Coordinates of C-alpha atoms and ligand atoms in Angstrom, one line a residue:
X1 CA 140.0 6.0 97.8
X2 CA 140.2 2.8 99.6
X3 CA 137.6 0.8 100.8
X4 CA 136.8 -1.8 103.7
X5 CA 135.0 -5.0 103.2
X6 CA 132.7 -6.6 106.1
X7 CA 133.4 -9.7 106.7
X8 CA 130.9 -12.0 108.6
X9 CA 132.0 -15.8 110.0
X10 CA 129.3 -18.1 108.9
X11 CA 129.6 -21.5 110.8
X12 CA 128.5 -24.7 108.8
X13 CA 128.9 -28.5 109.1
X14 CA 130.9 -29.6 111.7
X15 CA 133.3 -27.0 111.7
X16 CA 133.6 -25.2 108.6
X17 CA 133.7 -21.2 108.5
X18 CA 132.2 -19.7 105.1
X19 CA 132.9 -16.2 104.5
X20 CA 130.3 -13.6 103.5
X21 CA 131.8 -10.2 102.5
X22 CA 130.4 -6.7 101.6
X23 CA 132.3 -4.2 100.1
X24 CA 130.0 -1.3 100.6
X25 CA 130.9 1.1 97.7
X26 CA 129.6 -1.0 95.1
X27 CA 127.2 -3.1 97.5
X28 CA 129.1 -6.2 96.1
X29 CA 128.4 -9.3 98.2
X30 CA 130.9 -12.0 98.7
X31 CA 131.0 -16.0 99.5
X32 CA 134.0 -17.5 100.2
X33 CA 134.1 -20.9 100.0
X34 CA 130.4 -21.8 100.6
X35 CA 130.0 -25.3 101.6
X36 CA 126.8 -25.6 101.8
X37 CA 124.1 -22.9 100.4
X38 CA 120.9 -22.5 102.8
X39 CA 122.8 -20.9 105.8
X40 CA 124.6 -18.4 103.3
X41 CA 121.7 -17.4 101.8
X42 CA 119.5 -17.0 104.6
X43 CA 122.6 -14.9 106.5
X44 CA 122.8 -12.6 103.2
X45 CA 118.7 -12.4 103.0
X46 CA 118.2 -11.7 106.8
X47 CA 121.0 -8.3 106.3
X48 CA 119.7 -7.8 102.8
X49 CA 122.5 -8.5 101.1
X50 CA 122.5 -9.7 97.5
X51 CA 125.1 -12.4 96.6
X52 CA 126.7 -11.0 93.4
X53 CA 130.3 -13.5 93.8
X54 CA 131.7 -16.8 95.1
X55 CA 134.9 -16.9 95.5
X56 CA 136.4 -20.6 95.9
X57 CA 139.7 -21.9 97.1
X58 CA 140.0 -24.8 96.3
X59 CA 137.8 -27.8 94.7
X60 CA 136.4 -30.3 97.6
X61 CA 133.0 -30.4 98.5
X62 CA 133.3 -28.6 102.2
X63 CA 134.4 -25.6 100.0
X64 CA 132.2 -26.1 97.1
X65 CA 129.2 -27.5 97.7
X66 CA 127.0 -25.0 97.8
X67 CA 128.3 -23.5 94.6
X68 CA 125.6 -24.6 92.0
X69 CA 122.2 -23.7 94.6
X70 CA 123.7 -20.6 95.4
X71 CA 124.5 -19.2 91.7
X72 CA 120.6 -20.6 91.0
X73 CA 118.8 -18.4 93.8
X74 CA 121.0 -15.4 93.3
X75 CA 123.0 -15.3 89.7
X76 CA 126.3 -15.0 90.9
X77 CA 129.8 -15.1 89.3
X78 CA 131.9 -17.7 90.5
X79 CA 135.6 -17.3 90.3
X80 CA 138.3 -19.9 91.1
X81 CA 141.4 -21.5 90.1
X82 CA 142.6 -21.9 86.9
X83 CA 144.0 -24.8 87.4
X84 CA 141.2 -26.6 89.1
X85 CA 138.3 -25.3 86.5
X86 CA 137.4 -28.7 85.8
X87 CA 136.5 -29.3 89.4
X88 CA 134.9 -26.2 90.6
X89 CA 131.4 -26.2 89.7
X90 CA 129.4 -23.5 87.9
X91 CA 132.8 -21.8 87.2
X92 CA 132.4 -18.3 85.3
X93 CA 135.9 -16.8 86.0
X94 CA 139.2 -18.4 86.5
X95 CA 142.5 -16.7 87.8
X96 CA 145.3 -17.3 88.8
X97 CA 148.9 -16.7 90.6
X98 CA 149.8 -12.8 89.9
X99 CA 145.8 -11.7 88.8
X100 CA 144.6 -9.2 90.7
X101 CA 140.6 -9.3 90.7
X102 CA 138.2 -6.5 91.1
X103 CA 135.5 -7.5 94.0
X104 CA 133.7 -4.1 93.5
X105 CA 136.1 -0.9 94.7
X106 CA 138.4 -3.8 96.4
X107 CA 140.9 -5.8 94.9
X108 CA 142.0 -9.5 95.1
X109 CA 145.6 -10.5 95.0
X110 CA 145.7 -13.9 93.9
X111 CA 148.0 -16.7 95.4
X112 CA 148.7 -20.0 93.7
X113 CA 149.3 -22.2 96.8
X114 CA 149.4 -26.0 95.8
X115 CA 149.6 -28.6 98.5
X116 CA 146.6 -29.3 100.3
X117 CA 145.4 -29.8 96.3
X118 CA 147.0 -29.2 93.6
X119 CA 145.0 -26.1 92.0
X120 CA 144.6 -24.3 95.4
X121 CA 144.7 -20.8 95.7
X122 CA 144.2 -17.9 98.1
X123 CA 142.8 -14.2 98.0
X124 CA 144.9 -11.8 99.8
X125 CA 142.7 -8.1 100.2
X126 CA 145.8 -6.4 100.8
X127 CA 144.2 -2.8 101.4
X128 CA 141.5 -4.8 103.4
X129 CA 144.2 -6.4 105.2
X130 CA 142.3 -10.1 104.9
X131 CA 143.6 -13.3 103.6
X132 CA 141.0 -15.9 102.2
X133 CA 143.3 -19.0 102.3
X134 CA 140.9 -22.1 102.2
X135 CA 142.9 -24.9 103.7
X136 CA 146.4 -24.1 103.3
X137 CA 147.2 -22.2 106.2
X138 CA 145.1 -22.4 109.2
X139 CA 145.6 -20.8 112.7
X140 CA 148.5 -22.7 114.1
X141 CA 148.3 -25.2 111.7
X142 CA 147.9 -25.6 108.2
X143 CA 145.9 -28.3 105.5
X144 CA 146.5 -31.9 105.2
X145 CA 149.1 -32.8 101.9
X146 CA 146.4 -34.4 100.0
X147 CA 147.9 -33.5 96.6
X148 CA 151.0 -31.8 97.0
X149 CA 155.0 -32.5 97.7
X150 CA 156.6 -30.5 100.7
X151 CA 158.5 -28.5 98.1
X152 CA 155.2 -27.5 96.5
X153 CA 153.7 -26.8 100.1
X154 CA 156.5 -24.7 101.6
X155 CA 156.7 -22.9 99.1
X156 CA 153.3 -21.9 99.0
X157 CA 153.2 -21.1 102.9
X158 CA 156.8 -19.1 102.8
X159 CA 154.8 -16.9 99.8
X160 CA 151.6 -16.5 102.2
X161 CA 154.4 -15.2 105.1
X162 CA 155.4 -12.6 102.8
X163 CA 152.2 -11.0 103.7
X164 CA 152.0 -7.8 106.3
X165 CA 151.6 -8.7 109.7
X166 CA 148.3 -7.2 110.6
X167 CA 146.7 -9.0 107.8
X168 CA 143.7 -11.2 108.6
X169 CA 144.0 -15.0 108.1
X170 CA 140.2 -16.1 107.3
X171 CA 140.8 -19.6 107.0
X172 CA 137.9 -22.4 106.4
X173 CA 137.8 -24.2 109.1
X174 CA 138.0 -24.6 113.3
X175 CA 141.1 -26.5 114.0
X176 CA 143.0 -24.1 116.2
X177 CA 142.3 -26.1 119.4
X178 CA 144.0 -29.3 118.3
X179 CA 146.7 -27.4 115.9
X180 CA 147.2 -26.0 119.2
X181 CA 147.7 -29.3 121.2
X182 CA 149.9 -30.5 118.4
X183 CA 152.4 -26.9 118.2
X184 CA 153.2 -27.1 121.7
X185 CA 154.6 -30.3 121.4
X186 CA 157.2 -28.7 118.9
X187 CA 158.1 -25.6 120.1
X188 CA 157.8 -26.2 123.9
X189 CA 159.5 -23.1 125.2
X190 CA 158.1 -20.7 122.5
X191 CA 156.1 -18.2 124.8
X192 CA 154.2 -16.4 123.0
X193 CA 153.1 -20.1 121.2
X194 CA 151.7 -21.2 125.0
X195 CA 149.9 -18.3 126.0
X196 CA 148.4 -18.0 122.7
X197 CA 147.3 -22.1 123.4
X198 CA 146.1 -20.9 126.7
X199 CA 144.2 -18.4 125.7
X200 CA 142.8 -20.5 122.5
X201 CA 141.9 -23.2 125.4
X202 CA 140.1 -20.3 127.0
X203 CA 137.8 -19.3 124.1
X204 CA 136.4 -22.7 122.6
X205 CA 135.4 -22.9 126.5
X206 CA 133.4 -20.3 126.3
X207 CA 132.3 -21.4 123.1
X208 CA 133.6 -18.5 121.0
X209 CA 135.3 -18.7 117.5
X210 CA 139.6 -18.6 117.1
X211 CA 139.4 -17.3 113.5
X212 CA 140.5 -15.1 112.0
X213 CA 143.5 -15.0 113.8
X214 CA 146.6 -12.5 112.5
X215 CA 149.4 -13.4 110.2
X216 CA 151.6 -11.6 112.7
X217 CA 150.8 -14.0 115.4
X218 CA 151.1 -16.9 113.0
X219 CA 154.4 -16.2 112.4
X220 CA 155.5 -16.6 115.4
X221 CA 153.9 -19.6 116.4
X222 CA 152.6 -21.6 113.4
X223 CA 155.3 -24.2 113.3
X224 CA 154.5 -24.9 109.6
X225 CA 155.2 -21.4 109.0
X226 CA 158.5 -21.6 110.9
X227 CA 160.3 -24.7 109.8
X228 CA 163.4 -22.5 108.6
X229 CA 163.6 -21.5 112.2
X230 CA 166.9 -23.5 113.8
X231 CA 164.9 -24.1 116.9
X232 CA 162.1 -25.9 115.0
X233 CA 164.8 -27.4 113.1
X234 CA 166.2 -28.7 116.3
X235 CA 162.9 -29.4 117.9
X236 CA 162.0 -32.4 115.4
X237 CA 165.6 -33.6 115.4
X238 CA 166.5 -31.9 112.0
X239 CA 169.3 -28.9 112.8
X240 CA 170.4 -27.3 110.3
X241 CA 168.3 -29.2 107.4
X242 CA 166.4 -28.2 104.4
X243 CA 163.4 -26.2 105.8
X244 CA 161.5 -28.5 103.1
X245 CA 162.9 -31.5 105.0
X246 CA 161.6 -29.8 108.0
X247 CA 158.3 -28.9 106.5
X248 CA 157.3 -33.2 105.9
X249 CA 158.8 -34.1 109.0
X250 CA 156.3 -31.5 110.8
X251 CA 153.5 -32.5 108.5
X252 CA 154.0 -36.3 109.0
X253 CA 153.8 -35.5 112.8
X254 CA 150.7 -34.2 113.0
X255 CA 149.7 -36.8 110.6
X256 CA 150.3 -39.2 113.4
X257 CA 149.5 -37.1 116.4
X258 CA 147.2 -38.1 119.0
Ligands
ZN1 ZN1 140.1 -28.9 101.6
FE2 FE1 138.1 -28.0 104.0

């Protein structure tokens, strides 16, 4: 009954991932967050796989921007956020928090995560086992609060968290190194957080990609995922506070982190 989806790590700009998927059933082909269109199309052409969806996160243009080229050349469907229809181009289908959303014999849970923006959502394959969560969580880190309160953000991680272990965090860009840098400095004698640095530090020298990473692993050492945790509480000087107090301490941190 169930099926898989093949997911392939497209690398673009600087260090954005865009996600082309296949669920091979119904042949349905897959962008996530495409922000930019020539590498995604040539990466679908060269496997011959025909774009019938984009799905987007989230409106800015590293997520985005290759929305209106890529719908030309291959007459996709876009879906997206309700809330943010205004600022997702060529926008066919808009869901949100609770829809779940057919992607051929697979299905989309959809997250409303506001924070990093205010419209932001995510796509959690649950039978797949993969999370498409744009820029609000990353591996060992999580988006900047461009348009959100801590309140709003929290609770859209804590949500996320709810999510089995062994599920897949595709996030949208390469930031584990320096989440990395900046984790270790909050939970100094989490183990499992310094191994998992040391072995992160070990990859990006051999040049290899750090995502997806698990949601199990970021539970355990994502220290935005973990500011209910009394040692993180205690770590940024906060024991015993609100975990949304702990959540914009955190978040203002990193802000400032060098
Ligand atoms: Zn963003
Ligand atoms: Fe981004």
């Amino acid at each position: 009954m169930s099926t898989t989806l093949e997911i392939v790590r497209i690398p673009v700009l600087s260090d954005n991932y865009v996600w082309l998927m296949r669920e091979p059933k119904s042949g349905c082909v897959g962008v996530v967050d495409p922000a930019v269109a020539g590498p995604v199309l040539a990466e679908a052409e060269k496997r011959h796989w025909k774009i019938t969806h984009i799905l987007n996160t989230h409106h800015h243009g590293d997520h985005v921007g290759g929305n209106r080229e890529i719908k030309a050349a291959t007459g996709c469907t876009i879906v997206g956020p309700r809330a943010d229809r205004a600022r997702i181009p060529g926008i066919d289908v808009e869901v949100d928090d609770g829809d779940r959303y057919r992607f051929g014999e697979a299905e989309a849970e959809v997250f409303f995560v506001p924070g990093h923006t205010s419209g932001h959502i995510a796509f959690a394959f649950r039978d797949q086992r993969a999370l498409f969560c744009g820029d609000t969580l990353f591996a060992l880190g999580c988006g900047k609060m461009f348009e959100g309160t801590p309140q709003q953000f929290w609770t859209s991680l804590s949500r996320l968290r709810t999510l089995p272990d062994d599920m897949q965090v595709y996030c949208a860009h390469e930031y584990t190194q320096s989440n990395a840098r900046f984790a270790v400095t909050v939970e100094t004698d989490n183990q499992q957080l310094l191994a998992r640095s040391a072995s992160i530090d070990a990859a990006r020298a051999r040049g290899e990609a750090t995502v997806p990473s698990l949601l199990g692993e970021e539970k355990a050492t994502n220290p935005f995922l973990r500011v209910d945790i009394p040692s993180v509480q205690k770590a940024v000087g906060l024991p015993g506070a609100d975990p949304i107090q702990v959540f914009a301490e955190v978040r203002h941190r990193k802000d400032v982190f060098r």
